[in-house]
């Protein structure tokens, strides 16, 4: 079945540093979604990418979808303590397959 | 609040108990999902109901039994669970528009933290 791999599993950064998480699929994805889960919380939808090579920005967050629609990335510029949480990508067709997530730890 | 509620929020049960988890969505969505989230496997899809019909069952053990009486309510009936079933059980809903290519953005509930003794 379709698999969505996400790396790294954990990332420690100092506040102000940048952060990137990567998502890779064994098959072409029709779309990719990104979710954020705060500690003790539940996943919350951030964004969806559909087009090959698409780039979207939300303030300090930049989301990219690869040209082959098999990979995606989320980049956070100048992290803040409020960015702490686990970031999941979810790709595929009608029922998305979730990656394992990247847990971001921001040290003040 | 995401418009998806789950009860109870915490549940402790013995292996011989029978309990049920409840999920309700107030978003007018037509698809609902059960996920299991544990440290070992972060987000496992268990069941999907679209238009009240089960469309996917990812080989979940029969000790978990879903029920979807209408598009707003979803239950997960539990019986003779094992300690390894201890996890956070998340419910989600989305608006299913098959064939349109539309995104199935999922709205998650707060989850039920289940501990099996």
PDB file of C-alpha atoms in Angstrom:
ATOM      1  CA  UNK A   1       0.000   0.000   0.000  1.00  0.00           C
ATOM      2  CA  UNK A   2       0.929   3.616  -0.187  1.00  0.00           C
ATOM      3  CA  UNK A   3       3.510   4.758   2.317  1.00  0.00           C
ATOM      4  CA  UNK A   4       4.362   8.265   3.387  1.00  0.00           C
ATOM      5  CA  UNK A   5       7.742   8.665   5.054  1.00  0.00           C
ATOM      6  CA  UNK A   6       8.574  11.711   7.123  1.00  0.00           C
ATOM      7  CA  UNK A   7      11.929  12.857   8.479  1.00  0.00           C
ATOM      8  CA  UNK A   8      13.364  13.708  10.881  1.00  0.00           C
ATOM      9  CA  UNK A   9      11.412  12.131  13.721  1.00  0.00           C
ATOM     10  CA  UNK A  10      12.601  14.783  16.170  1.00  0.00           C
ATOM     11  CA  UNK A  11      14.272  18.163  15.780  1.00  0.00           C
ATOM     12  CA  UNK A  12      15.685  20.338  18.531  1.00  0.00           C
ATOM     13  CA  UNK A  13      16.345  23.974  17.652  1.00  0.00           C
ATOM     14  CA  UNK A  14      17.217  27.149  19.467  1.00  0.00           C
ATOM     15  CA  UNK A  15      14.559  29.805  19.286  1.00  0.00           C
ATOM     16  CA  UNK A  16      15.208  31.891  16.189  1.00  0.00           C
ATOM     17  CA  UNK A  17      16.696  29.055  14.155  1.00  0.00           C
ATOM     18  CA  UNK A  18      14.992  27.644  11.095  1.00  0.00           C
ATOM     19  CA  UNK A  19      13.324  24.226  10.887  1.00  0.00           C
ATOM     20  CA  UNK A  20      12.441  21.923   8.017  1.00  0.00           C
ATOM     21  CA  UNK A  21      10.576  18.636   7.868  1.00  0.00           C
ATOM     22  CA  UNK A  22      10.419  16.434   4.791  1.00  0.00           C
ATOM     23  CA  UNK A  23       7.783  14.086   3.510  1.00  0.00           C
ATOM     24  CA  UNK A  24       8.348  11.432   0.836  1.00  0.00           C
ATOM     25  CA  UNK A  25       5.990   9.023  -0.836  1.00  0.00           C
ATOM     26  CA  UNK A  26       6.631   5.820  -2.754  1.00  0.00           C
ATOM     27  CA  UNK A  27       3.885   6.782  -5.207  1.00  0.00           C
ATOM     28  CA  UNK A  28       2.624   9.949  -6.832  1.00  0.00           C
ATOM     29  CA  UNK A  29       0.288  11.871  -4.572  1.00  0.00           C
ATOM     30  CA  UNK A  30      -2.843  13.613  -5.750  1.00  0.00           C
ATOM     31  CA  UNK A  31      -2.432  16.112  -2.941  1.00  0.00           C
ATOM     32  CA  UNK A  32      -0.539  16.636   0.299  1.00  0.00           C
ATOM     33  CA  UNK A  33      -1.890  18.007   3.551  1.00  0.00           C
ATOM     34  CA  UNK A  34      -0.030  19.302   6.582  1.00  0.00           C
ATOM     35  CA  UNK A  35      -1.267  19.165  10.159  1.00  0.00           C
ATOM     36  CA  UNK A  36       0.117  20.427  13.468  1.00  0.00           C
ATOM     37  CA  UNK A  37      -0.457  18.748  16.800  1.00  0.00           C
ATOM     38  CA  UNK A  38       0.469  20.668  19.936  1.00  0.00           C
ATOM     39  CA  UNK A  39       1.568  18.641  22.978  1.00  0.00           C
ATOM     40  CA  UNK A  40      -1.544  17.206  24.608  1.00  0.00           C
ATOM     41  CA  UNK A  41      -3.684  18.350  21.700  1.00  0.00           C
ATOM     42  CA  UNK A  42      -5.092  16.952  18.503  1.00  0.00           C
ATOM     43  CA  UNK A  43      -4.010  17.385  14.865  1.00  0.00           C
ATOM     44  CA  UNK A  44      -5.127  20.638  13.288  1.00  0.00           C
ATOM     45  CA  UNK A  45      -5.176  21.156   9.533  1.00  0.00           C
ATOM     46  CA  UNK A  46      -2.676  23.730   8.273  1.00  0.00           C
ATOM     47  CA  UNK A  47      -2.748  23.597   4.493  1.00  0.00           C
ATOM     48  CA  UNK A  48      -3.166  21.524   1.362  1.00  0.00           C
ATOM     49  CA  UNK A  49      -1.049  21.459  -1.780  1.00  0.00           C
ATOM     50  CA  UNK A  50      -2.355  20.058  -5.030  1.00  0.00           C
ATOM     51  CA  UNK A  51      -0.280  21.276  -7.962  1.00  0.00           C
ATOM     52  CA  UNK A  52       3.149  20.060  -9.025  1.00  0.00           C
ATOM     53  CA  UNK A  53       5.828  22.440  -7.748  1.00  0.00           C
ATOM     54  CA  UNK A  54       3.325  24.395  -5.683  1.00  0.00           C
ATOM     55  CA  UNK A  55       4.616  26.687  -2.942  1.00  0.00           C
ATOM     56  CA  UNK A  56       2.410  28.262  -0.306  1.00  0.00           C
ATOM     57  CA  UNK A  57       3.260  30.506   2.606  1.00  0.00           C
ATOM     58  CA  UNK A  58       1.579  31.162   5.919  1.00  0.00           C
ATOM     59  CA  UNK A  59       3.537  33.863   7.744  1.00  0.00           C
ATOM     60  CA  UNK A  60       6.801  32.122   8.753  1.00  0.00           C
ATOM     61  CA  UNK A  61       5.746  28.745   7.327  1.00  0.00           C
ATOM     62  CA  UNK A  62       6.564  27.744   3.747  1.00  0.00           C
ATOM     63  CA  UNK A  63       5.094  24.619   2.211  1.00  0.00           C
ATOM     64  CA  UNK A  64       6.367  23.023  -0.979  1.00  0.00           C
ATOM     65  CA  UNK A  65       5.096  20.212  -3.173  1.00  0.00           C
ATOM     66  CA  UNK A  66       7.664  18.527  -5.396  1.00  0.00           C
ATOM     67  CA  UNK A  67       7.580  18.604  -9.174  1.00  0.00           C
ATOM     68  CA  UNK A  68       6.968  14.853  -9.304  1.00  0.00           C
ATOM     69  CA  UNK A  69       4.320  15.108  -6.569  1.00  0.00           C
ATOM     70  CA  UNK A  70       6.151  12.521  -4.495  1.00  0.00           C
ATOM     71  CA  UNK A  71       7.649  14.771  -1.863  1.00  0.00           C
ATOM     72  CA  UNK A  72       6.846  17.809   0.179  1.00  0.00           C
ATOM     73  CA  UNK A  73       8.461  19.994   2.799  1.00  0.00           C
ATOM     74  CA  UNK A  74       7.490  22.392   5.526  1.00  0.00           C
ATOM     75  CA  UNK A  75       9.973  25.106   6.450  1.00  0.00           C
ATOM     76  CA  UNK A  76       9.622  27.386   9.455  1.00  0.00           C
ATOM     77  CA  UNK A  77      11.730  30.533   9.523  1.00  0.00           C
ATOM     78  CA  UNK A  78      12.940  31.916  12.841  1.00  0.00           C
ATOM     79  CA  UNK A  79      11.173  29.441  15.107  1.00  0.00           C
ATOM     80  CA  UNK A  80       9.311  30.579  18.182  1.00  0.00           C
ATOM     81  CA  UNK A  81       8.312  28.618  21.269  1.00  0.00           C
ATOM     82  CA  UNK A  82       4.743  28.629  19.979  1.00  0.00           C
ATOM     83  CA  UNK A  83       5.891  26.466  17.055  1.00  0.00           C
ATOM     84  CA  UNK A  84       6.457  23.519  19.395  1.00  0.00           C
ATOM     85  CA  UNK A  85       4.502  20.436  18.387  1.00  0.00           C
ATOM     86  CA  UNK A  86       4.406  17.561  15.956  1.00  0.00           C
ATOM     87  CA  UNK A  87       3.980  18.294  12.280  1.00  0.00           C
ATOM     88  CA  UNK A  88       2.335  15.618  10.141  1.00  0.00           C
ATOM     89  CA  UNK A  89       2.104  15.358   6.419  1.00  0.00           C
ATOM     90  CA  UNK A  90      -0.748  13.369   4.943  1.00  0.00           C
ATOM     91  CA  UNK A  91      -0.805  12.414   1.326  1.00  0.00           C
ATOM     92  CA  UNK A  92      -2.714  10.427  -1.167  1.00  0.00           C
ATOM     93  CA  UNK A  93      -6.097  10.286  -2.588  1.00  0.00           C
ATOM     94  CA  UNK A  94      -9.464  10.503  -1.041  1.00  0.00           C
ATOM     95  CA  UNK A  95      -8.395   9.087   2.346  1.00  0.00           C
ATOM     96  CA  UNK A  96      -4.971  10.548   3.193  1.00  0.00           C
ATOM     97  CA  UNK A  97      -2.126   8.444   4.577  1.00  0.00           C
ATOM     98  CA  UNK A  98      -0.338  10.129   7.456  1.00  0.00           C
ATOM     99  CA  UNK A  99       3.408  10.244   7.948  1.00  0.00           C
ATOM    100  CA  UNK A 100       4.910   9.479  11.364  1.00  0.00           C
ATOM    101  CA  UNK A 101       5.333  13.179  12.085  1.00  0.00           C
ATOM    102  CA  UNK A 102       8.264  15.368  13.097  1.00  0.00           C
ATOM    103  CA  UNK A 103       8.319  16.607  16.671  1.00  0.00           C
ATOM    104  CA  UNK A 104       9.764  20.100  16.930  1.00  0.00           C
ATOM    105  CA  UNK A 105      11.303  21.155  20.226  1.00  0.00           C
ATOM    106  CA  UNK A 106      12.238  24.817  20.512  1.00  0.00           C
ATOM    107  CA  UNK A 107      14.678  25.848  23.234  1.00  0.00           C
ATOM    108  CA  UNK A 108      14.317  29.457  24.422  1.00  0.00           C
TER     109      UNK A 108
ATOM    110  CA  UNK B   1     -13.058  23.998  19.185  1.00  0.00           C
ATOM    111  CA  UNK B   2     -13.155  22.145  15.881  1.00  0.00           C
ATOM    112  CA  UNK B   3     -16.829  21.144  15.968  1.00  0.00           C
ATOM    113  CA  UNK B   4     -15.956  17.531  16.787  1.00  0.00           C
ATOM    114  CA  UNK B   5     -16.556  16.331  20.331  1.00  0.00           C
ATOM    115  CA  UNK B   6     -15.504  13.092  21.953  1.00  0.00           C
ATOM    116  CA  UNK B   7     -16.550  11.436  25.189  1.00  0.00           C
ATOM    117  CA  UNK B   8     -15.189  10.362  27.509  1.00  0.00           C
ATOM    118  CA  UNK B   9     -11.911  12.263  27.438  1.00  0.00           C
ATOM    119  CA  UNK B  10     -10.220   9.692  29.656  1.00  0.00           C
ATOM    120  CA  UNK B  11     -11.061   6.032  30.207  1.00  0.00           C
ATOM    121  CA  UNK B  12      -9.462   3.345  32.307  1.00  0.00           C
ATOM    122  CA  UNK B  13     -10.735  -0.172  31.825  1.00  0.00           C
ATOM    123  CA  UNK B  14      -9.847  -3.738  32.631  1.00  0.00           C
ATOM    124  CA  UNK B  15      -9.325  -6.352  29.970  1.00  0.00           C
ATOM    125  CA  UNK B  16     -12.712  -7.943  30.617  1.00  0.00           C
ATOM    126  CA  UNK B  17     -14.724  -4.726  30.488  1.00  0.00           C
ATOM    127  CA  UNK B  18     -16.957  -3.512  27.708  1.00  0.00           C
ATOM    128  CA  UNK B  19     -17.019   0.203  27.004  1.00  0.00           C
ATOM    129  CA  UNK B  20     -17.879   2.561  24.177  1.00  0.00           C
ATOM    130  CA  UNK B  21     -16.299   5.737  22.873  1.00  0.00           C
ATOM    131  CA  UNK B  22     -18.540   8.383  21.396  1.00  0.00           C
ATOM    132  CA  UNK B  23     -17.872  11.001  18.754  1.00  0.00           C
ATOM    133  CA  UNK B  24     -20.193  13.713  17.508  1.00  0.00           C
ATOM    134  CA  UNK B  25     -19.568  16.255  14.779  1.00  0.00           C
ATOM    135  CA  UNK B  26     -21.485  19.492  14.367  1.00  0.00           C
ATOM    136  CA  UNK B  27     -20.047  20.459  10.999  1.00  0.00           C
ATOM    137  CA  UNK B  28     -22.522  18.851   8.648  1.00  0.00           C
ATOM    138  CA  UNK B  29     -19.839  16.520   7.312  1.00  0.00           C
ATOM    139  CA  UNK B  30     -20.645  13.210   5.689  1.00  0.00           C
ATOM    140  CA  UNK B  31     -17.527  11.214   6.550  1.00  0.00           C
ATOM    141  CA  UNK B  32     -16.135  10.196   9.939  1.00  0.00           C
ATOM    142  CA  UNK B  33     -12.968   8.410  10.981  1.00  0.00           C
ATOM    143  CA  UNK B  34     -11.445   6.598  13.938  1.00  0.00           C
ATOM    144  CA  UNK B  35      -7.679   6.823  14.465  1.00  0.00           C
ATOM    145  CA  UNK B  36      -5.426   5.253  17.059  1.00  0.00           C
ATOM    146  CA  UNK B  37      -2.425   7.296  18.162  1.00  0.00           C
ATOM    147  CA  UNK B  38       0.324   5.737  20.239  1.00  0.00           C
ATOM    148  CA  UNK B  39       4.010   6.353  20.738  1.00  0.00           C
ATOM    149  CA  UNK B  40       4.950   3.429  18.501  1.00  0.00           C
ATOM    150  CA  UNK B  41       2.630   4.197  15.585  1.00  0.00           C
ATOM    151  CA  UNK B  42       1.634   7.846  15.618  1.00  0.00           C
ATOM    152  CA  UNK B  43      -1.556   7.891  13.548  1.00  0.00           C
ATOM    153  CA  UNK B  44      -3.198   4.642  12.536  1.00  0.00           C
ATOM    154  CA  UNK B  45      -6.414   4.802  10.575  1.00  0.00           C
ATOM    155  CA  UNK B  46      -8.860   2.290  12.023  1.00  0.00           C
ATOM    156  CA  UNK B  47     -12.214   2.880  10.365  1.00  0.00           C
ATOM    157  CA  UNK B  48     -13.776   5.216   7.848  1.00  0.00           C
ATOM    158  CA  UNK B  49     -17.465   5.855   7.346  1.00  0.00           C
ATOM    159  CA  UNK B  50     -18.645   7.835   4.375  1.00  0.00           C
ATOM    160  CA  UNK B  51     -22.334   8.557   4.014  1.00  0.00           C
ATOM    161  CA  UNK B  52     -22.847   6.196   6.963  1.00  0.00           C
ATOM    162  CA  UNK B  53     -21.344   3.216   5.151  1.00  0.00           C
ATOM    163  CA  UNK B  54     -18.030   1.733   6.198  1.00  0.00           C
ATOM    164  CA  UNK B  55     -15.596   2.162   3.361  1.00  0.00           C
ATOM    165  CA  UNK B  56     -12.320   1.105   4.898  1.00  0.00           C
ATOM    166  CA  UNK B  57     -11.281  -1.216   7.714  1.00  0.00           C
ATOM    167  CA  UNK B  58      -7.538  -1.481   8.085  1.00  0.00           C
ATOM    168  CA  UNK B  59      -7.440  -4.982   9.515  1.00  0.00           C
ATOM    169  CA  UNK B  60      -8.358  -3.829  12.975  1.00  0.00           C
ATOM    170  CA  UNK B  61      -8.862  -6.589  15.586  1.00  0.00           C
ATOM    171  CA  UNK B  62     -12.464  -7.602  16.152  1.00  0.00           C
ATOM    172  CA  UNK B  63     -12.303  -6.436  19.764  1.00  0.00           C
ATOM    173  CA  UNK B  64     -12.892  -2.983  18.247  1.00  0.00           C
ATOM    174  CA  UNK B  65     -16.346  -2.576  16.739  1.00  0.00           C
ATOM    175  CA  UNK B  66     -17.465   0.671  15.098  1.00  0.00           C
ATOM    176  CA  UNK B  67     -20.993   1.928  14.739  1.00  0.00           C
ATOM    177  CA  UNK B  68     -22.233   4.886  12.726  1.00  0.00           C
ATOM    178  CA  UNK B  69     -25.974   5.372  13.262  1.00  0.00           C
ATOM    179  CA  UNK B  70     -26.073   8.652  11.308  1.00  0.00           C
ATOM    180  CA  UNK B  71     -23.704  11.117   9.704  1.00  0.00           C
ATOM    181  CA  UNK B  72     -23.208  13.081  12.933  1.00  0.00           C
ATOM    182  CA  UNK B  73     -22.438  10.275  15.353  1.00  0.00           C
ATOM    183  CA  UNK B  74     -19.767   7.625  15.531  1.00  0.00           C
ATOM    184  CA  UNK B  75     -19.115   5.041  18.203  1.00  0.00           C
ATOM    185  CA  UNK B  76     -16.274   2.673  18.922  1.00  0.00           C
ATOM    186  CA  UNK B  77     -17.311  -0.318  21.011  1.00  0.00           C
ATOM    187  CA  UNK B  78     -14.528  -1.933  22.993  1.00  0.00           C
ATOM    188  CA  UNK B  79     -14.458  -5.398  24.527  1.00  0.00           C
ATOM    189  CA  UNK B  80     -11.767  -7.696  25.906  1.00  0.00           C
ATOM    190  CA  UNK B  81      -9.013  -5.221  25.115  1.00  0.00           C
ATOM    191  CA  UNK B  82      -5.311  -5.797  25.687  1.00  0.00           C
ATOM    192  CA  UNK B  83      -2.838  -3.505  27.462  1.00  0.00           C
ATOM    193  CA  UNK B  84      -1.220  -2.705  24.095  1.00  0.00           C
ATOM    194  CA  UNK B  85      -4.519  -1.117  23.055  1.00  0.00           C
ATOM    195  CA  UNK B  86      -3.805   1.728  25.460  1.00  0.00           C
ATOM    196  CA  UNK B  87      -3.536   4.849  23.314  1.00  0.00           C
ATOM    197  CA  UNK B  88      -5.207   8.085  22.315  1.00  0.00           C
ATOM    198  CA  UNK B  89      -8.254   7.415  20.138  1.00  0.00           C
ATOM    199  CA  UNK B  90      -9.038  10.252  17.808  1.00  0.00           C
ATOM    200  CA  UNK B  91     -12.202  10.846  15.867  1.00  0.00           C
ATOM    201  CA  UNK B  92     -12.222  13.029  12.764  1.00  0.00           C
ATOM    202  CA  UNK B  93     -14.740  14.182  10.213  1.00  0.00           C
ATOM    203  CA  UNK B  94     -14.578  15.595   6.711  1.00  0.00           C
ATOM    204  CA  UNK B  95     -16.787  16.484   3.818  1.00  0.00           C
ATOM    205  CA  UNK B  96     -16.513  13.710   1.274  1.00  0.00           C
ATOM    206  CA  UNK B  97     -16.795  14.779  -2.337  1.00  0.00           C
ATOM    207  CA  UNK B  98     -15.592  11.736  -4.273  1.00  0.00           C
ATOM    208  CA  UNK B  99     -14.725  12.227  -7.877  1.00  0.00           C
ATOM    209  CA  UNK B 100     -14.330  15.982  -7.565  1.00  0.00           C
ATOM    210  CA  UNK B 101     -10.695  15.985  -6.501  1.00  0.00           C
ATOM    211  CA  UNK B 102     -11.677  18.127  -3.536  1.00  0.00           C
ATOM    212  CA  UNK B 103      -9.567  17.978  -0.418  1.00  0.00           C
ATOM    213  CA  UNK B 104     -10.706  15.920   2.465  1.00  0.00           C
ATOM    214  CA  UNK B 105      -9.452  18.238   5.158  1.00  0.00           C
ATOM    215  CA  UNK B 106      -9.989  16.405   8.416  1.00  0.00           C
ATOM    216  CA  UNK B 107     -11.267  18.002  11.576  1.00  0.00           C
ATOM    217  CA  UNK B 108     -10.145  16.112  14.648  1.00  0.00           C
ATOM    218  CA  UNK B 109     -11.791  15.824  18.023  1.00  0.00           C
ATOM    219  CA  UNK B 110      -9.807  16.135  21.266  1.00  0.00           C
ATOM    220  CA  UNK B 111      -9.462  12.366  21.614  1.00  0.00           C
ATOM    221  CA  UNK B 112     -10.119   9.796  24.316  1.00  0.00           C
ATOM    222  CA  UNK B 113      -7.072   8.729  26.326  1.00  0.00           C
ATOM    223  CA  UNK B 114      -7.613   5.009  26.926  1.00  0.00           C
ATOM    224  CA  UNK B 115      -5.704   2.965  29.457  1.00  0.00           C
ATOM    225  CA  UNK B 116      -6.214  -0.802  29.572  1.00  0.00           C
ATOM    226  CA  UNK B 117      -5.084  -2.472  32.777  1.00  0.00           C
TER     227      UNK B 117
END
